[in-house]
PDB file of C-alpha atoms and ligand atoms in Angstrom:
ATOM      1  CA  MET A   1      16.171  -8.552   3.022  1.00 48.00           C
ATOM      2  CA  ALA A   2      14.170 -11.769   3.813  1.00 51.00           C
ATOM      3  CA  ASN A   3      12.735 -10.205   7.001  1.00 90.00           C
ATOM      4  CA  ILE A   4      10.716  -7.857   4.946  1.00 96.00           C
ATOM      5  CA  LYS A   5       7.474  -9.047   3.222  1.00 97.00           C
ATOM      6  CA  VAL A   6       5.773  -7.128   0.414  1.00 98.00           C
ATOM      7  CA  ILE A   7       2.194  -8.324   0.211  1.00 98.00           C
ATOM      8  CA  TYR A   8      -0.124  -6.949  -2.467  1.00 98.00           C
ATOM      9  CA  GLY A   9      -3.469  -7.321  -4.137  1.00 98.00           C
ATOM     10  CA  SER A  10      -3.887  -6.490  -7.691  1.00 98.00           C
ATOM     11  CA  THR A  11      -6.568  -7.041 -10.459  1.00 98.00           C
ATOM     12  CA  THR A  12      -4.925  -5.757 -13.694  1.00 98.00           C
ATOM     13  CA  GLY A  13      -1.332  -5.893 -12.600  1.00 98.00           C
ATOM     14  CA  SER A  14      -0.315  -2.501 -11.739  1.00 98.00           C
ATOM     15  CA  THR A  15      -0.173  -2.994  -8.112  1.00 98.00           C
ATOM     16  CA  GLU A  16       1.706  -6.225  -8.849  1.00 98.00           C
ATOM     17  CA  SER A  17       4.279  -4.219 -10.723  1.00 98.00           C
ATOM     18  CA  ALA A  18       4.724  -1.685  -8.129  1.00 98.00           C
ATOM     19  CA  ALA A  19       5.135  -4.420  -5.428  1.00 98.00           C
ATOM     20  CA  GLN A  20       7.881  -6.150  -7.422  1.00 98.00           C
ATOM     21  CA  LYS A  21       9.701  -3.096  -7.860  1.00 98.00           C
ATOM     22  CA  ILE A  22       9.606  -2.031  -4.205  1.00 98.00           C
ATOM     23  CA  ALA A  23      10.755  -5.767  -3.337  1.00 98.00           C
ATOM     24  CA  ASP A  24      13.475  -5.705  -5.847  1.00 98.00           C
ATOM     25  CA  ALA A  25      14.684  -2.359  -4.491  1.00 98.00           C
ATOM     26  CA  LEU A  26      14.819  -3.831  -0.899  1.00 97.00           C
ATOM     27  CA  GLY A  27      15.761  -7.263  -1.677  1.00 96.00           C
ATOM     28  CA  ALA A  28      12.408  -8.361   0.005  1.00 97.00           C
ATOM     29  CA  ASP A  29      10.129 -11.375  -0.584  1.00 96.00           C
ATOM     30  CA  CYS A  30       7.121 -10.261  -2.764  1.00 97.00           C
ATOM     31  CA  VAL A  31       3.647 -12.256  -2.130  1.00 98.00           C
ATOM     32  CA  ASN A  32       0.313 -11.888  -3.900  1.00 98.00           C
ATOM     33  CA  VAL A  33      -2.172 -11.718  -1.142  1.00 98.00           C
ATOM     34  CA  ALA A  34      -4.525 -14.094  -3.257  1.00 98.00           C
ATOM     35  CA  SER A  35      -2.210 -16.761  -2.130  1.00 97.00           C
ATOM     36  CA  ALA A  36      -0.829 -15.465   1.304  1.00 97.00           C
ATOM     37  CA  LYS A  37      -0.795 -17.818   4.227  1.00 96.00           C
ATOM     38  CA  ALA A  38      -1.018 -16.555   7.803  1.00 96.00           C
ATOM     39  CA  ASP A  39       2.793 -17.149   8.243  1.00 95.00           C
ATOM     40  CA  ASP A  40       3.456 -14.587   5.463  1.00 96.00           C
ATOM     41  CA  PHE A  41       2.245 -11.795   7.774  1.00 97.00           C
ATOM     42  CA  ASN A  42       4.526 -12.897  10.506  1.00 96.00           C
ATOM     43  CA  ALA A  43       7.470 -10.779   9.403  1.00 96.00           C
ATOM     44  CA  PRO A  44       9.198  -7.932  11.505  1.00 97.00           C
ATOM     45  CA  VAL A  45       8.585  -5.441   8.420  1.00 98.00           C
ATOM     46  CA  LEU A  46       5.322  -5.702   6.271  1.00 98.00           C
ATOM     47  CA  ILE A  47       4.957  -3.630   3.177  1.00 98.00           C
ATOM     48  CA  LEU A  48       1.229  -3.839   2.135  1.00 98.00           C
ATOM     49  CA  GLY A  49      -0.145  -2.715  -1.051  1.00 98.00           C
ATOM     50  CA  THR A  50      -3.572  -2.465  -2.622  1.00 98.00           C
ATOM     51  CA  SER A  51      -5.551  -0.800  -5.485  1.00 98.00           C
ATOM     52  CA  THR A  52      -8.866   0.697  -5.123  1.00 98.00           C
ATOM     53  CA  TRP A  53     -12.028  -0.712  -6.893  1.00 98.00           C
ATOM     54  CA  GLY A  54     -15.756  -0.160  -7.005  1.00 98.00           C
ATOM     55  CA  VAL A  55     -16.031   3.082  -5.208  1.00 98.00           C
ATOM     56  CA  GLY A  56     -13.496   3.136  -2.448  1.00 98.00           C
ATOM     57  CA  ASP A  57     -13.178  -0.576  -2.095  1.00 98.00           C
ATOM     58  CA  LEU A  58     -10.144  -2.671  -1.212  1.00 98.00           C
ATOM     59  CA  GLN A  59      -8.849  -4.723  -4.071  1.00 98.00           C
ATOM     60  CA  ASP A  60     -11.029  -7.977  -4.011  1.00 98.00           C
ATOM     61  CA  ASP A  61      -8.125 -10.519  -3.034  1.00 98.00           C
ATOM     62  CA  TRP A  62      -7.742  -8.538   0.294  1.00 98.00           C
ATOM     63  CA  GLN A  63     -11.011  -9.732   1.369  1.00 95.00           C
ATOM     64  CA  THR A  64      -9.389 -12.833   2.739  1.00 94.00           C
ATOM     65  CA  GLY A  65      -5.987 -11.144   3.337  1.00 96.00           C
ATOM     66  CA  ILE A  66      -7.515  -8.641   5.823  1.00 96.00           C
ATOM     67  CA  ASP A  67      -8.856 -11.604   7.938  1.00 96.00           C
ATOM     68  CA  LEU A  68      -5.260 -12.983   7.976  1.00 96.00           C
ATOM     69  CA  LEU A  69      -3.960  -9.387   8.834  1.00 96.00           C
ATOM     70  CA  HIS A  70      -6.573  -9.005  11.531  1.00 95.00           C
ATOM     71  CA  LYS A  71      -5.346 -12.164  13.297  1.00 96.00           C
ATOM     72  CA  THR A  72      -1.787 -11.158  13.000  1.00 97.00           C
ATOM     73  CA  ASP A  73       0.025  -9.860  16.122  1.00 97.00           C
ATOM     74  CA  LEU A  74       1.602  -6.659  14.975  1.00 98.00           C
ATOM     75  CA  SER A  75       2.886  -5.302  18.240  1.00 97.00           C
ATOM     76  CA  ASN A  76       6.549  -5.862  17.129  1.00 96.00           C
ATOM     77  CA  THR A  77       5.881  -5.079  13.380  1.00 97.00           C
ATOM     78  CA  THR A  78       6.822  -2.124  11.249  1.00 98.00           C
ATOM     79  CA  VAL A  79       4.278  -1.411   8.620  1.00 98.00           C
ATOM     80  CA  ALA A  80       4.505   0.502   5.415  1.00 98.00           C
ATOM     81  CA  LEU A  81       1.527   1.020   2.888  1.00 99.00           C
ATOM     82  CA  PHE A  82       1.367   1.829  -0.819  1.00 99.00           C
ATOM     83  CA  GLY A  83      -1.643   2.196  -2.843  1.00 99.00           C
ATOM     84  CA  LEU A  84      -2.685   2.488  -6.528  1.00 98.00           C
ATOM     85  CA  GLY A  85      -5.673   4.373  -7.775  1.00 98.00           C
ATOM     86  CA  ASP A  86      -7.078   6.773 -10.338  1.00 98.00           C
ATOM     87  CA  GLN A  87      -7.119  10.543  -8.972  1.00 98.00           C
ATOM     88  CA  ASP A  88      -9.115  12.006 -11.829  1.00 98.00           C
ATOM     89  CA  SER A  89     -11.980   9.546 -12.406  1.00 98.00           C
ATOM     90  CA  PHE A  90     -12.371   8.689  -8.645  1.00 98.00           C
ATOM     91  CA  ALA A  91     -11.450  12.036  -7.156  1.00 98.00           C
ATOM     92  CA  ASP A  92     -13.558  11.284  -4.034  1.00 98.00           C
ATOM     93  CA  SER A  93     -12.356   7.839  -3.214  1.00 98.00           C
ATOM     94  CA  TYR A  94      -8.715   8.049  -4.478  1.00 98.00           C
ATOM     95  CA  LEU A  95      -6.728   5.285  -2.661  1.00 98.00           C
ATOM     96  CA  ASP A  96      -9.553   4.678  -0.352  1.00 98.00           C
ATOM     97  CA  GLY A  97      -8.137   0.918  -0.073  1.00 98.00           C
ATOM     98  CA  MET A  98      -4.917   1.996   1.313  1.00 98.00           C
ATOM     99  CA  GLY A  99      -6.930   4.125   3.853  1.00 98.00           C
ATOM    100  CA  THR A 100      -8.750   0.900   4.883  1.00 98.00           C
ATOM    101  CA  LEU A 101      -5.335  -0.929   5.217  1.00 98.00           C
ATOM    102  CA  TYR A 102      -4.094   1.729   7.327  1.00 98.00           C
ATOM    103  CA  GLU A 103      -7.253   1.693   9.615  1.00 98.00           C
ATOM    104  CA  GLU A 104      -6.598  -1.996  10.136  1.00 97.00           C
ATOM    105  CA  VAL A 105      -2.976  -1.777  11.016  1.00 98.00           C
ATOM    106  CA  ALA A 106      -2.433   1.727  12.498  1.00 98.00           C
ATOM    107  CA  PRO A 107      -4.036   0.970  16.011  1.00 97.00           C
ATOM    108  CA  ARG A 108      -1.857  -2.262  16.321  1.00 97.00           C
ATOM    109  CA  ALA A 109       1.367  -1.998  14.426  1.00 98.00           C
ATOM    110  CA  ALA A 110       4.464  -0.997  16.432  1.00 97.00           C
ATOM    111  CA  LYS A 111       5.385   1.593  13.894  1.00 97.00           C
ATOM    112  CA  ILE A 112       4.126   3.018  10.571  1.00 98.00           C
ATOM    113  CA  VAL A 113       6.656   4.352   8.190  1.00 98.00           C
ATOM    114  CA  GLY A 114       6.430   5.891   4.707  1.00 98.00           C
ATOM    115  CA  LYS A 115       3.838   8.550   5.040  1.00 98.00           C
ATOM    116  CA  THR A 116       4.028  10.973   2.155  1.00 98.00           C
ATOM    117  CA  SER A 117       2.818  14.525   1.267  1.00 98.00           C
ATOM    118  CA  ALA A 118      -0.442  14.896  -0.577  1.00 98.00           C
ATOM    119  CA  ASP A 119       0.667  18.182  -2.439  1.00 97.00           C
ATOM    120  CA  GLY A 120       0.634  17.939  -6.134  1.00 96.00           C
ATOM    121  CA  TYR A 121      -2.233  15.309  -6.172  1.00 98.00           C
ATOM    122  CA  ARG A 122      -5.657  16.461  -7.721  1.00 97.00           C
ATOM    123  CA  HIS A 123      -8.018  14.265  -5.683  1.00 97.00           C
ATOM    124  CA  SER A 124     -10.834  15.766  -3.689  1.00 98.00           C
ATOM    125  CA  ALA A 125     -11.245  13.322  -0.901  1.00 98.00           C
ATOM    126  CA  SER A 126      -9.218  10.245   0.275  1.00 98.00           C
ATOM    127  CA  ARG A 127      -9.631   7.883   3.084  1.00 98.00           C
ATOM    128  CA  ALA A 128      -5.842   7.572   2.639  1.00 98.00           C
ATOM    129  CA  VAL A 129      -5.246  11.032   3.725  1.00 98.00           C
ATOM    130  CA  VAL A 130      -4.733  11.015   7.509  1.00 98.00           C
ATOM    131  CA  ASP A 131      -3.743  14.310   9.400  1.00 97.00           C
ATOM    132  CA  GLY A 132      -3.211  15.938   6.103  1.00 97.00           C
ATOM    133  CA  VAL A 133      -0.622  13.339   4.653  1.00 98.00           C
ATOM    134  CA  PHE A 134      -1.055  10.151   2.659  1.00 98.00           C
ATOM    135  CA  CYS A 135      -0.784   7.249   4.982  1.00 98.00           C
ATOM    136  CA  GLY A 136       1.722   5.551   2.594  1.00 99.00           C
ATOM    137  CA  LEU A 137       2.925   5.910  -0.979  1.00 99.00           C
ATOM    138  CA  ALA A 138       0.360   7.142  -3.407  1.00 99.00           C
ATOM    139  CA  LEU A 139       0.618   5.938  -7.046  1.00 99.00           C
ATOM    140  CA  ASP A 140      -1.634   6.618  -9.978  1.00 98.00           C
ATOM    141  CA  ASP A 141      -0.672   4.473 -12.928  1.00 98.00           C
ATOM    142  CA  VAL A 142      -3.790   5.644 -14.768  1.00 98.00           C
ATOM    143  CA  ASN A 143      -2.784   9.220 -15.053  1.00 98.00           C
ATOM    144  CA  GLU A 144       0.670   9.775 -13.993  1.00 98.00           C
ATOM    145  CA  SER A 145       2.339   6.330 -14.698  1.00 98.00           C
ATOM    146  CA  GLU A 146       5.471   8.235 -15.775  1.00 98.00           C
ATOM    147  CA  LYS A 147       5.980   9.287 -12.319  1.00 98.00           C
ATOM    148  CA  THR A 148       5.669   5.879 -10.667  1.00 98.00           C
ATOM    149  CA  ASP A 149       9.174   4.683 -10.918  1.00 98.00           C
ATOM    150  CA  ALA A 150      10.689   7.908  -9.469  1.00 98.00           C
ATOM    151  CA  ARG A 151       8.014   7.836  -6.601  1.00 98.00           C
ATOM    152  CA  ILE A 152       8.940   4.439  -5.702  1.00 98.00           C
ATOM    153  CA  VAL A 153      12.656   5.040  -5.706  1.00 98.00           C
ATOM    154  CA  GLU A 154      12.171   8.060  -3.440  1.00 98.00           C
ATOM    155  CA  TRP A 155       9.827   6.188  -1.116  1.00 98.00           C
ATOM    156  CA  VAL A 156      12.083   3.068  -0.683  1.00 98.00           C
ATOM    157  CA  LYS A 157      14.882   5.516   0.383  1.00 98.00           C
ATOM    158  CA  GLN A 158      12.504   7.229   2.914  1.00 98.00           C
ATOM    159  CA  ILE A 159      11.276   4.089   4.349  1.00 98.00           C
ATOM    160  CA  SER A 160      14.850   2.442   4.569  1.00 97.00           C
ATOM    161  CA  GLU A 161      15.971   5.810   6.602  1.00 97.00           C
ATOM    162  CA  GLU A 162      12.882   5.745   8.639  1.00 97.00           C
ATOM    163  CA  MET A 163      13.404   2.100   9.477  1.00 95.00           C
ATOM    164  CA  ALA A 164      17.270   2.482  10.258  1.00 90.00           C
TER     165      ALA A 164
HETATM  166  C1  FMN B   1     -14.495  -0.063 -12.098  1.00 90.27           C
HETATM  167  C2  FMN B   1     -13.352   0.657 -11.439  1.00 90.27           C
HETATM  168  C3  FMN B   1     -13.355   1.271 -10.188  1.00 90.27           C
HETATM  169  C4  FMN B   1     -12.318   1.860  -9.579  1.00 90.27           C
HETATM  170  N1  FMN B   1     -12.468   2.623  -8.388  1.00 90.27           N
HETATM  171  C5  FMN B   1     -11.474   3.274  -7.906  1.00 90.27           C
HETATM  172  C6  FMN B   1     -11.691   4.046  -6.613  1.00 90.27           C
HETATM  173  O1  FMN B   1     -12.672   4.081  -6.049  1.00 90.27           O
HETATM  174  N2  FMN B   1     -10.576   4.793  -6.312  1.00 90.27           N
HETATM  175  C7  FMN B   1      -9.384   4.910  -7.048  1.00 90.27           C
HETATM  176  O2  FMN B   1      -8.447   5.539  -6.559  1.00 90.27           O
HETATM  177  N3  FMN B   1      -9.217   4.150  -8.040  1.00 90.27           N
HETATM  178  C8  FMN B   1     -10.343   3.350  -8.610  1.00 90.27           C
HETATM  179  N4  FMN B   1     -10.112   2.682  -9.812  1.00 90.27           N
HETATM  180  C9  FMN B   1      -8.635   2.683 -10.504  1.00 90.27           C
HETATM  181  C10 FMN B   1      -7.793   1.398 -10.084  1.00 90.27           C
HETATM  182  O3  FMN B   1      -7.419   1.410  -8.707  1.00 90.27           O
HETATM  183  C11 FMN B   1      -6.424   1.579 -11.015  1.00 90.27           C
HETATM  184  O4  FMN B   1      -6.798   1.347 -12.264  1.00 90.27           O
HETATM  185  C12 FMN B   1      -5.322   0.784 -10.415  1.00 90.27           C
HETATM  186  O5  FMN B   1      -4.190   1.135 -11.333  1.00 90.27           O
HETATM  187  C13 FMN B   1      -5.717  -0.743 -10.725  1.00 90.27           C
HETATM  188  O6  FMN B   1      -4.614  -1.469 -10.081  1.00 90.27           O
HETATM  189  P1  FMN B   1      -4.510  -3.044 -10.125  1.00 90.27           P
HETATM  190  O7  FMN B   1      -4.394  -3.440 -11.474  1.00 90.27           O
HETATM  191  O8  FMN B   1      -3.204  -3.409  -9.497  1.00 90.27           O
HETATM  192  O9  FMN B   1      -5.706  -3.547  -9.487  1.00 90.27           O
HETATM  193  C14 FMN B   1     -11.095   2.028 -10.342  1.00 90.27           C
HETATM  194  C15 FMN B   1     -10.962   1.352 -11.531  1.00 90.27           C
HETATM  195  C16 FMN B   1     -11.933   0.721 -12.224  1.00 90.27           C
HETATM  196  C17 FMN B   1     -11.840   0.140 -13.543  1.00 90.27           C
END
């Protein structure tokens, strides 16, 4: 669907790969935030993805993307989030980048869809856990890459139902 835009930031390609799979499943446009324009954020449905770098930092290319996002009127926009990280090596900052995106959009978006259970993950702290659940799809291609495809399929089904 052309009215769904997947916008992602990715340093080594893992988030890009997940973004492409999500976009393909939904028939959505897929845009690297590094080359995103203000107009890319003007879509009825935004699916935003980021990995986490440093200790709990948003993926680098989101630095300019977040400014564009900040200037976007989200009052009629449905938003879903996905994040990639490493729950073992960065157990105290797992998916913090997704949490940062959530903090940016949650107060302004018409609706947030795609929250998921944190059960079965091994992290000890995450900014992406809000009220006991992940604020979006939680992926870990470092330790559980074999689970990624099934998690994406399940999540795409979930958000499709929540948006219906
Ligand atoms: C130096 C470094 C710092 C990282 N920091 C975090 C972190 O704080 N939290 C986390 O969940 N993952 C962290 N990661 C894991 C990456 O987010 C993970 O490898 C991810 O799949 C990268 O996705 P990308 O290639 O799309 O950028 C870090 C990885 C590296 C190499």
